mmCIF file of N, CA and C in Angstrom:
data_model
loop_
_atom_site.group_PDB
_atom_site.id
_atom_site.type_symbol
_atom_site.label_atom_id
_atom_site.label_comp_id
_atom_site.label_asym_id
_atom_site.label_seq_id
_atom_site.Cartn_x
_atom_site.Cartn_y
_atom_site.Cartn_z
ATOM 1 N N UNK N 271 -273.616 12.658 -195.442
ATOM 2 C CA UNK N 271 -273.614 12.668 -194.016
ATOM 3 C C UNK N 271 -272.649 11.616 -193.509
ATOM 4 N N UNK N 272 -272.018 12.003 -192.455
ATOM 5 C CA UNK N 272 -271.024 11.125 -191.857
ATOM 6 C C UNK N 272 -271.570 10.612 -190.527
ATOM 7 N N UNK N 273 -271.720 9.296 -190.426
ATOM 8 C CA UNK N 273 -272.192 8.706 -189.171
ATOM 9 C C UNK N 273 -271.004 8.384 -188.284
ATOM 10 N N UNK N 274 -271.097 8.819 -187.063
ATOM 11 C CA UNK N 274 -270.025 8.556 -186.106
ATOM 12 C C UNK N 274 -270.405 7.309 -185.319
ATOM 13 N N UNK N 275 -269.478 6.395 -185.299
ATOM 14 C CA UNK N 275 -269.700 5.164 -184.549
ATOM 15 C C UNK N 275 -269.168 5.381 -183.134
ATOM 16 N N UNK N 276 -270.025 5.165 -182.181
ATOM 17 C CA UNK N 276 -269.622 5.336 -180.787
ATOM 18 C C UNK N 276 -269.672 3.983 -180.087
ATOM 19 N N UNK N 277 -268.701 3.816 -179.267
ATOM 20 C CA UNK N 277 -268.682 2.575 -178.489
ATOM 21 C C UNK N 277 -269.615 2.719 -177.294
ATOM 22 N N UNK N 278 -270.239 1.634 -176.990
ATOM 23 C CA UNK N 278 -271.115 1.609 -175.826
ATOM 24 C C UNK N 278 -270.348 0.945 -174.699
ATOM 25 N N UNK N 279 -270.161 1.659 -173.658
ATOM 26 C CA UNK N 279 -269.453 1.096 -172.512
ATOM 27 C C UNK N 279 -270.408 0.994 -171.338
ATOM 28 N N UNK N 280 -270.279 -0.074 -170.577
ATOM 29 C CA UNK N 280 -271.156 -0.197 -169.403
ATOM 30 C C UNK N 280 -270.768 0.836 -168.352
ATOM 31 N N UNK N 281 -271.710 1.237 -167.551
ATOM 32 C CA UNK N 281 -271.375 2.210 -166.503
ATOM 33 C C UNK N 281 -270.437 1.587 -165.476
ATOM 34 N N UNK N 282 -269.596 2.388 -164.930
ATOM 35 C CA UNK N 282 -268.665 1.911 -163.904
ATOM 36 C C UNK N 282 -269.404 1.758 -162.584
ATOM 37 N N UNK N 283 -268.905 0.798 -161.783
ATOM 38 C CA UNK N 283 -269.477 0.663 -160.449
ATOM 39 C C UNK N 283 -268.970 1.796 -159.578
ATOM 40 N N UNK N 284 -269.816 2.199 -158.677
ATOM 41 C CA UNK N 284 -269.412 3.230 -157.739
ATOM 42 C C UNK N 284 -268.318 2.668 -156.831
ATOM 43 N N UNK N 285 -267.299 3.453 -156.566
ATOM 44 C CA UNK N 285 -266.283 2.974 -155.633
ATOM 45 C C UNK N 285 -266.864 2.913 -154.224
ATOM 46 N N UNK N 286 -266.309 2.056 -153.429
ATOM 47 C CA UNK N 286 -266.799 1.930 -152.060
ATOM 48 C C UNK N 286 -267.391 0.560 -151.830
ATOM 49 N N UNK N 287 -268.222 0.496 -150.823
ATOM 50 C CA UNK N 287 -268.751 -0.812 -150.454
ATOM 51 C C UNK N 287 -270.002 -1.160 -151.256
ATOM 52 N N UNK N 288 -270.211 -2.465 -151.462
ATOM 53 C CA UNK N 288 -271.412 -2.915 -152.172
ATOM 54 C C UNK N 288 -272.676 -2.666 -151.345
ATOM 55 N N UNK N 289 -273.794 -2.630 -152.038
ATOM 56 C CA UNK N 289 -275.079 -2.391 -151.353
ATOM 57 C C UNK N 289 -275.408 -3.488 -150.349
ATOM 58 N N UNK N 290 -274.999 -4.717 -150.649
ATOM 59 C CA UNK N 290 -275.304 -5.820 -149.740
ATOM 60 C C UNK N 290 -274.582 -5.626 -148.398
ATOM 61 N N UNK N 291 -273.404 -5.044 -148.428
ATOM 62 C CA UNK N 291 -272.683 -4.763 -147.180
ATOM 63 C C UNK N 291 -273.366 -3.629 -146.426
ATOM 64 N N UNK N 292 -273.824 -2.631 -147.142
ATOM 65 C CA UNK N 292 -274.569 -1.543 -146.502
ATOM 66 C C UNK N 292 -275.847 -2.072 -145.860
ATOM 67 N N UNK N 293 -276.534 -2.975 -146.545
ATOM 68 C CA UNK N 293 -277.747 -3.586 -145.969
ATOM 69 C C UNK N 293 -277.398 -4.379 -144.710
ATOM 70 N N UNK N 294 -276.284 -5.099 -144.753
ATOM 71 C CA UNK N 294 -275.858 -5.871 -143.577
ATOM 72 C C UNK N 294 -275.521 -4.949 -142.411
ATOM 73 N N UNK N 295 -274.878 -3.833 -142.704
ATOM 74 C CA UNK N 295 -274.530 -2.877 -141.645
ATOM 75 C C UNK N 295 -275.796 -2.328 -140.990
ATOM 76 N N UNK N 296 -276.778 -1.964 -141.794
ATOM 77 C CA UNK N 296 -278.044 -1.469 -141.229
ATOM 78 C C UNK N 296 -278.742 -2.542 -140.413
ATOM 79 N N UNK N 297 -278.778 -3.765 -140.939
ATOM 80 C CA UNK N 297 -279.446 -4.858 -140.224
ATOM 81 C C UNK N 297 -278.753 -5.137 -138.892
ATOM 82 N N UNK N 298 -277.419 -5.209 -138.913
ATOM 83 C CA UNK N 298 -276.690 -5.471 -137.675
ATOM 84 C C UNK N 298 -276.824 -4.319 -136.686
ATOM 85 N N UNK N 299 -276.902 -3.088 -137.182
ATOM 86 C CA UNK N 299 -277.113 -1.953 -136.279
ATOM 87 C C UNK N 299 -278.453 -2.043 -135.565
ATOM 88 N N UNK N 300 -279.485 -2.387 -136.324
ATOM 89 C CA UNK N 300 -280.821 -2.541 -135.724
ATOM 90 C C UNK N 300 -280.827 -3.704 -134.729
ATOM 91 N N UNK N 301 -280.202 -4.814 -135.094
ATOM 92 C CA UNK N 301 -280.167 -5.969 -134.196
ATOM 93 C C UNK N 301 -279.393 -5.653 -132.919
ATOM 94 N N UNK N 302 -278.310 -4.901 -133.032
ATOM 95 C CA UNK N 302 -277.547 -4.518 -131.842
ATOM 96 C C UNK N 302 -278.367 -3.654 -130.905
ATOM 97 N N UNK N 303 -279.092 -2.694 -131.461
ATOM 98 C CA UNK N 303 -279.952 -1.835 -130.640
ATOM 99 C C UNK N 303 -281.053 -2.672 -129.982
ATOM 100 N N UNK N 304 -281.634 -3.598 -130.724
ATOM 101 C CA UNK N 304 -282.682 -4.449 -130.150
ATOM 102 C C UNK N 304 -282.146 -5.335 -129.028
ATOM 103 N N UNK N 305 -280.924 -5.813 -129.160
ATOM 104 C CA UNK N 305 -280.332 -6.622 -128.089
ATOM 105 C C UNK N 305 -280.145 -5.788 -126.820
ATOM 106 N N UNK N 306 -279.661 -4.571 -126.978
ATOM 107 C CA UNK N 306 -279.474 -3.691 -125.815
ATOM 108 C C UNK N 306 -280.829 -3.337 -125.191
ATOM 109 N N UNK N 307 -281.829 -3.045 -126.029
ATOM 110 C CA UNK N 307 -283.165 -2.731 -125.497
ATOM 111 C C UNK N 307 -283.789 -3.929 -124.779
ATOM 112 N N UNK N 308 -283.551 -5.122 -125.288
ATOM 113 C CA UNK N 308 -284.051 -6.325 -124.618
ATOM 114 C C UNK N 308 -283.391 -6.490 -123.255
ATOM 115 N N UNK N 309 -282.099 -6.207 -123.169
ATOM 116 C CA UNK N 309 -281.406 -6.260 -121.879
ATOM 117 C C UNK N 309 -282.007 -5.254 -120.907
ATOM 118 N N UNK N 310 -282.322 -4.059 -121.414
ATOM 119 C CA UNK N 310 -282.948 -3.053 -120.554
ATOM 120 C C UNK N 310 -284.334 -3.489 -120.092
ATOM 121 N N UNK N 311 -285.077 -4.158 -120.956
ATOM 122 C CA UNK N 311 -286.393 -4.669 -120.550
ATOM 123 C C UNK N 311 -286.268 -5.720 -119.447
ATOM 124 N N UNK N 312 -285.257 -6.578 -119.553
ATOM 125 C CA UNK N 312 -285.020 -7.551 -118.484
ATOM 126 C C UNK N 312 -284.689 -6.827 -117.184
ATOM 127 N N UNK N 313 -283.868 -5.782 -117.259
ATOM 128 C CA UNK N 313 -283.505 -5.034 -116.060
ATOM 129 C C UNK N 313 -284.721 -4.343 -115.446
ATOM 130 N N UNK N 314 -285.572 -3.768 -116.274
ATOM 131 C CA UNK N 314 -286.783 -3.119 -115.770
ATOM 132 C C UNK N 314 -287.695 -4.152 -115.110
ATOM 133 N N UNK N 315 -287.822 -5.323 -115.717
ATOM 134 C CA UNK N 315 -288.653 -6.379 -115.122
ATOM 135 C C UNK N 315 -288.104 -6.809 -113.770
ATOM 136 N N UNK N 316 -286.785 -6.826 -113.632
ATOM 137 C CA UNK N 316 -286.189 -7.182 -112.345
ATOM 138 C C UNK N 316 -286.454 -6.109 -111.292
ATOM 139 N N UNK N 317 -286.390 -4.845 -111.680
ATOM 140 C CA UNK N 317 -286.618 -3.750 -110.739
ATOM 141 C C UNK N 317 -288.075 -3.703 -110.309
ATOM 142 N N UNK N 318 -288.983 -3.874 -111.263
ATOM 143 C CA UNK N 318 -290.406 -3.826 -110.950
ATOM 144 C C UNK N 318 -290.820 -5.041 -110.125
ATOM 145 N N UNK N 319 -290.162 -6.152 -110.382
ATOM 146 C CA UNK N 319 -290.447 -7.344 -109.597
ATOM 147 C C UNK N 319 -291.390 -8.321 -110.249
ATOM 148 N N UNK N 320 -291.611 -8.220 -111.539
ATOM 149 C CA UNK N 320 -292.478 -9.162 -112.225
ATOM 150 C C UNK N 320 -291.637 -10.316 -112.764
ATOM 151 N N UNK N 321 -291.323 -11.243 -111.883
ATOM 152 C CA UNK N 321 -290.500 -12.385 -112.238
ATOM 153 C C UNK N 321 -291.356 -13.637 -112.181
ATOM 154 N N UNK N 322 -291.216 -14.465 -113.192
ATOM 155 C CA UNK N 322 -291.914 -15.742 -113.212
ATOM 156 C C UNK N 322 -291.415 -16.589 -112.048
ATOM 157 N N UNK N 323 -292.313 -17.168 -111.260
ATOM 158 C CA UNK N 323 -291.881 -17.958 -110.095
ATOM 159 C C UNK N 323 -291.002 -19.157 -110.475
ATOM 160 N N UNK N 324 -291.136 -19.648 -111.685
ATOM 161 C CA UNK N 324 -290.332 -20.797 -112.107
ATOM 162 C C UNK N 324 -288.938 -20.398 -112.584
ATOM 163 N N UNK N 325 -288.691 -19.110 -112.719
ATOM 164 C CA UNK N 325 -287.410 -18.613 -113.186
ATOM 165 C C UNK N 325 -286.688 -17.946 -112.037
ATOM 166 N N UNK N 326 -285.452 -18.321 -111.845
ATOM 167 C CA UNK N 326 -284.681 -17.719 -110.766
ATOM 168 C C UNK N 326 -284.255 -16.303 -111.095
ATOM 169 N N UNK N 327 -284.080 -15.506 -110.051
ATOM 170 C CA UNK N 327 -283.651 -14.119 -110.223
ATOM 171 C C UNK N 327 -282.261 -14.055 -110.847
ATOM 172 N N UNK N 328 -281.390 -14.964 -110.463
ATOM 173 C CA UNK N 328 -280.027 -14.977 -110.982
ATOM 174 C C UNK N 328 -279.965 -15.223 -112.475
ATOM 175 N N UNK N 329 -280.840 -16.077 -112.982
ATOM 176 C CA UNK N 329 -280.826 -16.350 -114.419
ATOM 177 C C UNK N 329 -281.278 -15.132 -115.219
ATOM 178 N N UNK N 330 -282.206 -14.352 -114.674
ATOM 179 C CA UNK N 330 -282.634 -13.134 -115.356
ATOM 180 C C UNK N 330 -281.546 -12.060 -115.338
ATOM 181 N N UNK N 331 -280.834 -11.957 -114.236
ATOM 182 C CA UNK N 331 -279.729 -11.005 -114.158
ATOM 183 C C UNK N 331 -278.643 -11.403 -115.150
ATOM 184 N N UNK N 332 -278.305 -12.677 -115.186
ATOM 185 C CA UNK N 332 -277.289 -13.162 -116.108
ATOM 186 C C UNK N 332 -277.712 -12.940 -117.561
ATOM 187 N N UNK N 333 -278.967 -13.196 -117.855
ATOM 188 C CA UNK N 333 -279.478 -12.990 -119.217
ATOM 189 C C UNK N 333 -279.393 -11.522 -119.614
ATOM 190 N N UNK N 334 -279.769 -10.621 -118.706
ATOM 191 C CA UNK N 334 -279.695 -9.185 -119.006
ATOM 192 C C UNK N 334 -278.253 -8.755 -119.244
ATOM 193 N N UNK N 335 -277.324 -9.263 -118.456
ATOM 194 C CA UNK N 335 -275.911 -8.903 -118.618
ATOM 195 C C UNK N 335 -275.375 -9.428 -119.942
ATOM 196 N N UNK N 336 -275.670 -10.684 -120.257
ATOM 197 C CA UNK N 336 -275.187 -11.278 -121.512
ATOM 198 C C UNK N 336 -275.774 -10.529 -122.710
ATOM 199 N N UNK N 337 -277.060 -10.232 -122.671
ATOM 200 C CA UNK N 337 -277.676 -9.487 -123.780
ATOM 201 C C UNK N 337 -277.065 -8.100 -123.951
ATOM 202 N N UNK N 338 -276.775 -7.428 -122.852
ATOM 203 C CA UNK N 338 -276.172 -6.098 -122.939
ATOM 204 C C UNK N 338 -274.767 -6.178 -123.529
ATOM 205 N N UNK N 339 -273.992 -7.162 -123.117
ATOM 206 C CA UNK N 339 -272.628 -7.317 -123.633
ATOM 207 C C UNK N 339 -272.649 -7.684 -125.111
ATOM 208 N N UNK N 340 -273.502 -8.636 -125.485
ATOM 209 C CA UNK N 340 -273.587 -9.043 -126.892
ATOM 210 C C UNK N 340 -274.113 -7.886 -127.751
ATOM 211 N N UNK N 341 -275.088 -7.144 -127.244
ATOM 212 C CA UNK N 341 -275.616 -6.000 -127.982
ATOM 213 C C UNK N 341 -274.568 -4.913 -128.186
ATOM 214 N N UNK N 342 -273.824 -4.598 -127.129
ATOM 215 C CA UNK N 342 -272.767 -3.588 -127.252
ATOM 216 C C UNK N 342 -271.672 -4.080 -128.197
ATOM 217 N N UNK N 343 -271.306 -5.359 -128.080
ATOM 218 C CA UNK N 343 -270.307 -5.921 -128.990
ATOM 219 C C UNK N 343 -270.767 -5.893 -130.435
ATOM 220 N N UNK N 344 -272.043 -6.144 -130.639
ATOM 221 C CA UNK N 344 -272.605 -6.094 -131.990
ATOM 222 C C UNK N 344 -272.526 -4.680 -132.560
ATOM 223 N N UNK N 345 -272.829 -3.693 -131.752
ATOM 224 C CA UNK N 345 -272.762 -2.307 -132.225
ATOM 225 C C UNK N 345 -271.323 -1.876 -132.521
ATOM 226 N N UNK N 346 -270.383 -2.292 -131.691
ATOM 227 C CA UNK N 346 -268.971 -1.970 -131.932
ATOM 228 C C UNK N 346 -268.488 -2.656 -133.209
ATOM 229 N N UNK N 347 -268.828 -3.934 -133.376
ATOM 230 C CA UNK N 347 -268.411 -4.670 -134.571
ATOM 231 C C UNK N 347 -269.075 -4.105 -135.824
ATOM 232 N N UNK N 348 -270.308 -3.649 -135.697
ATOM 233 C CA UNK N 348 -271.001 -3.058 -136.846
ATOM 234 C C UNK N 348 -270.301 -1.781 -137.293
ATOM 235 N N UNK N 349 -269.857 -1.004 -136.346
ATOM 236 C CA UNK N 349 -269.118 0.220 -136.692
ATOM 237 C C UNK N 349 -267.813 -0.120 -137.407
ATOM 238 N N UNK N 350 -267.113 -1.150 -136.945
ATOM 239 C CA UNK N 350 -265.870 -1.571 -137.593
ATOM 240 C C UNK N 350 -266.148 -2.209 -138.952
ATOM 241 N N UNK N 351 -267.308 -2.827 -139.071
ATOM 242 C CA UNK N 351 -267.684 -3.470 -140.335
ATOM 243 C C UNK N 351 -267.794 -2.456 -141.464
ATOM 244 N N UNK N 352 -268.234 -1.267 -141.154
ATOM 245 C CA UNK N 352 -268.387 -0.246 -142.191
ATOM 246 C C UNK N 352 -267.048 0.167 -142.790
ATOM 247 N N UNK N 353 -265.958 -0.095 -142.063
ATOM 248 C CA UNK N 353 -264.624 0.209 -142.577
ATOM 249 C C UNK N 353 -264.010 -0.996 -143.286
ATOM 250 N N UNK N 354 -264.740 -2.106 -143.357
ATOM 251 C CA UNK N 354 -264.241 -3.288 -144.053
ATOM 252 C C UNK N 354 -263.431 -4.221 -143.178
ATOM 253 N N UNK N 355 -263.649 -4.205 -141.895
ATOM 254 C CA UNK N 355 -262.888 -5.022 -140.958
ATOM 255 C C UNK N 355 -263.261 -6.500 -141.084
ATOM 256 N N UNK N 356 -262.263 -7.331 -141.372
ATOM 257 C CA UNK N 356 -262.496 -8.777 -141.456
ATOM 258 C C UNK N 356 -262.769 -9.390 -140.083
ATOM 259 N N UNK N 357 -262.065 -8.972 -139.000
ATOM 260 C CA UNK N 357 -262.410 -9.511 -137.677
ATOM 261 C C UNK N 357 -263.839 -9.174 -137.257
ATOM 262 N N UNK N 358 -264.311 -7.979 -137.608
ATOM 263 C CA UNK N 358 -265.697 -7.611 -137.292
ATOM 264 C C UNK N 358 -266.664 -8.497 -138.055
ATOM 265 N N UNK N 359 -266.338 -8.796 -139.303
ATOM 266 C CA UNK N 359 -267.169 -9.706 -140.103
ATOM 267 C C UNK N 359 -267.221 -11.083 -139.454
ATOM 268 N N UNK N 360 -266.071 -11.577 -138.993
ATOM 269 C CA UNK N 360 -266.029 -12.892 -138.341
ATOM 270 C C UNK N 360 -266.821 -12.881 -137.029
ATOM 271 N N UNK N 361 -266.670 -11.810 -136.252
ATOM 272 C CA UNK N 361 -267.394 -11.716 -134.979
ATOM 273 C C UNK N 361 -268.897 -11.676 -135.200
ATOM 274 N N UNK N 362 -269.351 -10.878 -136.164
ATOM 275 C CA UNK N 362 -270.788 -10.794 -136.427
ATOM 276 C C UNK N 362 -271.322 -12.094 -137.019
ATOM 277 N N UNK N 363 -270.512 -12.774 -137.793
ATOM 278 C CA UNK N 363 -270.933 -14.083 -138.308
ATOM 279 C C UNK N 363 -271.125 -15.061 -137.152
ATOM 280 N N UNK N 364 -270.185 -15.066 -136.215
ATOM 281 C CA UNK N 364 -270.308 -15.941 -135.046
ATOM 282 C C UNK N 364 -271.525 -15.617 -134.204
ATOM 283 N N UNK N 365 -271.725 -14.327 -133.937
ATOM 284 C CA UNK N 365 -272.902 -13.900 -133.167
ATOM 285 C C UNK N 365 -274.178 -14.285 -133.909
ATOM 286 N N UNK N 366 -274.181 -14.072 -135.216
ATOM 287 C CA UNK N 366 -275.368 -14.399 -136.018
ATOM 288 C C UNK N 366 -275.698 -15.871 -135.995
ATOM 289 N N UNK N 367 -274.674 -16.715 -136.108
ATOM 290 C CA UNK N 367 -274.908 -18.158 -136.110
ATOM 291 C C UNK N 367 -275.428 -18.620 -134.748
ATOM 292 N N UNK N 368 -274.779 -18.166 -133.680
ATOM 293 C CA UNK N 368 -275.202 -18.586 -132.335
ATOM 294 C C UNK N 368 -276.631 -18.123 -132.042
ATOM 295 N N UNK N 369 -276.940 -16.870 -132.349
ATOM 296 C CA UNK N 369 -278.281 -16.365 -132.045
ATOM 297 C C UNK N 369 -279.339 -16.899 -133.009
ATOM 298 N N UNK N 370 -278.953 -17.230 -134.232
ATOM 299 C CA UNK N 370 -279.908 -17.868 -135.151
ATOM 300 C C UNK N 370 -280.263 -19.264 -134.649
ATOM 301 N N UNK N 371 -279.268 -20.001 -134.179
ATOM 302 C CA UNK N 371 -279.550 -21.333 -133.624
ATOM 303 C C UNK N 371 -280.415 -21.208 -132.372
ATOM 304 N N UNK N 372 -280.113 -20.220 -131.525
ATOM 305 C CA UNK N 372 -280.936 -20.014 -130.325
ATOM 306 C C UNK N 372 -282.371 -19.659 -130.712
ATOM 307 N N UNK N 373 -282.534 -18.832 -131.732
ATOM 308 C CA UNK N 373 -283.878 -18.488 -132.208
ATOM 309 C C UNK N 373 -284.593 -19.682 -132.796
ATOM 310 N N UNK N 374 -283.845 -20.544 -133.496
ATOM 311 C CA UNK N 374 -284.451 -21.750 -134.064
ATOM 312 C C UNK N 374 -284.899 -22.713 -132.969
ATOM 313 N N UNK N 375 -284.086 -22.852 -131.932
ATOM 314 C CA UNK N 375 -284.464 -23.709 -130.803
ATOM 315 C C UNK N 375 -285.696 -23.135 -130.108
ATOM 316 N N UNK N 376 -285.708 -21.827 -129.920
ATOM 317 C CA UNK N 376 -286.861 -21.179 -129.289
ATOM 318 C C UNK N 376 -288.112 -21.358 -130.137
ATOM 319 N N UNK N 377 -287.972 -21.207 -131.434
ATOM 320 C CA UNK N 377 -289.105 -21.393 -132.341
ATOM 321 C C UNK N 377 -289.603 -22.831 -132.300
ATOM 322 N N UNK N 378 -288.680 -23.769 -132.259
ATOM 323 C CA UNK N 378 -289.046 -25.186 -132.263
ATOM 324 C C UNK N 378 -289.784 -25.588 -130.992
ATOM 325 N N UNK N 379 -289.269 -25.178 -129.837
ATOM 326 C CA UNK N 379 -289.836 -25.659 -128.581
ATOM 327 C C UNK N 379 -290.915 -24.759 -127.986
ATOM 328 N N UNK N 380 -290.857 -23.464 -128.283
ATOM 329 C CA UNK N 380 -291.830 -22.550 -127.699
ATOM 330 C C UNK N 380 -292.817 -21.980 -128.711
ATOM 331 N N UNK N 381 -292.486 -22.102 -129.995
ATOM 332 C CA UNK N 381 -293.376 -21.578 -131.029
ATOM 333 C C UNK N 381 -293.251 -20.091 -131.258
ATOM 334 N N UNK N 382 -292.260 -19.447 -130.643
ATOM 335 C CA UNK N 382 -292.022 -18.013 -130.845
ATOM 336 C C UNK N 382 -290.546 -17.807 -131.201
ATOM 337 N N UNK N 383 -290.225 -16.647 -131.716
ATOM 338 C CA UNK N 383 -288.831 -16.324 -131.997
ATOM 339 C C UNK N 383 -288.422 -16.519 -133.438
ATOM 340 N N UNK N 384 -289.370 -16.756 -134.334
ATOM 341 C CA UNK N 384 -289.032 -16.979 -135.733
ATOM 342 C C UNK N 384 -288.406 -15.772 -136.403
ATOM 343 N N UNK N 385 -288.811 -14.575 -135.988
ATOM 344 C CA UNK N 385 -288.261 -13.358 -136.581
ATOM 345 C C UNK N 385 -286.782 -13.234 -136.226
ATOM 346 N N UNK N 386 -286.440 -13.572 -134.991
ATOM 347 C CA UNK N 386 -285.037 -13.512 -134.582
ATOM 348 C C UNK N 386 -284.194 -14.484 -135.391
ATOM 349 N N UNK N 387 -284.704 -15.677 -135.584
ATOM 350 C CA UNK N 387 -283.972 -16.675 -136.360
ATOM 351 C C UNK N 387 -283.674 -16.151 -137.756
ATOM 352 N N UNK N 388 -284.674 -15.607 -138.413
ATOM 353 C CA UNK N 388 -284.506 -15.106 -139.781
ATOM 354 C C UNK N 388 -283.575 -13.897 -139.804
ATOM 355 N N UNK N 389 -283.725 -12.979 -138.869
ATOM 356 C CA UNK N 389 -282.918 -11.750 -138.870
ATOM 357 C C UNK N 389 -281.436 -12.054 -138.643
ATOM 358 N N UNK N 390 -281.125 -12.887 -137.666
ATOM 359 C CA UNK N 390 -279.722 -13.183 -137.397
ATOM 360 C C UNK N 390 -279.114 -14.051 -138.495
ATOM 361 N N UNK N 391 -279.878 -14.978 -139.040
ATOM 362 C CA UNK N 391 -279.378 -15.784 -140.156
ATOM 363 C C UNK N 391 -279.123 -14.899 -141.372
ATOM 364 N N UNK N 392 -280.036 -13.980 -141.659
ATOM 365 C CA UNK N 392 -279.852 -13.075 -142.800
ATOM 366 C C UNK N 392 -278.651 -12.161 -142.579
ATOM 367 N N UNK N 393 -278.476 -11.676 -141.371
ATOM 368 C CA UNK N 393 -277.329 -10.821 -141.072
ATOM 369 C C UNK N 393 -276.010 -11.530 -141.298
ATOM 370 N N UNK N 394 -275.939 -12.793 -140.890
ATOM 371 C CA UNK N 394 -274.708 -13.564 -141.102
ATOM 372 C C UNK N 394 -274.508 -13.883 -142.579
ATOM 373 N N UNK N 395 -275.578 -14.240 -143.261
ATOM 374 C CA UNK N 395 -275.457 -14.615 -144.671
ATOM 375 C C UNK N 395 -275.108 -13.429 -145.571
ATOM 376 N N UNK N 396 -275.630 -12.250 -145.261
ATOM 377 C CA UNK N 396 -275.333 -11.072 -146.077
ATOM 378 C C UNK N 396 -273.839 -10.758 -146.112
ATOM 379 N N UNK N 397 -273.132 -11.146 -145.068
ATOM 380 C CA UNK N 397 -271.697 -10.869 -145.016
ATOM 381 C C UNK N 397 -270.870 -11.844 -145.849
ATOM 382 N N UNK N 398 -271.523 -12.869 -146.414
ATOM 383 C CA UNK N 398 -270.778 -13.902 -147.127
ATOM 384 C C UNK N 398 -271.224 -14.117 -148.564
ATOM 385 N N UNK N 399 -272.078 -13.263 -149.081
ATOM 386 C CA UNK N 399 -272.422 -13.359 -150.505
ATOM 387 C C UNK N 399 -271.217 -12.885 -151.315
ATOM 388 N N UNK N 400 -271.110 -13.268 -152.592
ATOM 389 C CA UNK N 400 -269.906 -12.949 -153.370
ATOM 390 C C UNK N 400 -269.518 -11.461 -153.382
ATOM 391 N N UNK N 401 -270.476 -10.563 -153.490
ATOM 392 C CA UNK N 401 -270.139 -9.131 -153.507
ATOM 393 C C UNK N 401 -269.514 -8.697 -152.185
ATOM 394 N N UNK N 402 -270.012 -9.232 -151.087
ATOM 395 C CA UNK N 402 -269.462 -8.885 -149.770
ATOM 396 C C UNK N 402 -268.091 -9.510 -149.593
ATOM 397 N N UNK N 403 -267.905 -10.740 -150.069
ATOM 398 C CA UNK N 403 -266.591 -11.392 -149.951
ATOM 399 C C UNK N 403 -265.512 -10.575 -150.634
ATOM 400 N N UNK N 404 -265.817 -10.065 -151.804
ATOM 401 C CA UNK N 404 -264.822 -9.283 -152.534
ATOM 402 C C UNK N 404 -264.502 -7.978 -151.796
ATOM 403 N N UNK N 405 -265.475 -7.420 -151.104
ATOM 404 C CA UNK N 405 -265.244 -6.189 -150.347
ATOM 405 C C UNK N 405 -264.330 -6.436 -149.154
ATOM 406 N N UNK N 406 -264.517 -7.559 -148.476
ATOM 407 C CA UNK N 406 -263.724 -7.852 -147.281
ATOM 408 C C UNK N 406 -262.363 -8.462 -147.615
ATOM 409 N N UNK N 407 -262.191 -8.970 -148.817
ATOM 410 C CA UNK N 407 -260.893 -9.558 -149.176
ATOM 411 C C UNK N 407 -259.916 -8.507 -149.681
ATOM 412 N N UNK N 408 -260.414 -7.320 -149.973
ATOM 413 C CA UNK N 408 -259.539 -6.266 -150.510
ATOM 414 C C UNK N 408 -258.696 -5.630 -149.429
#
């Protein structure tokens, strides 16, 4: 009997983006939708008229506008991120850092907002792990 020696080769990686980038895209998509929905909730609260007496109407309008703009920008950048856009990665990293710090401040002083801190920090960090770096540097 003749034994055939076969080489064992590791499986090839699938071409395309790494799973960590796909996870980041999904996370950023969900966060963008939540930002837009939060802006809509602020707008509904303004229309209904349930405003805290200690909070000015102008600050709520400004907050709703800023949340809507940041949410829309997040969704646009997330779409560009799926194509490997480095500027979109930088924009989402900036948004993630700013909103993670805001969530941390909110958690520290008000005792709420811990989920936001973790979600935005994770979204920013997922874009900078080694597998993601190699995807965006190509």
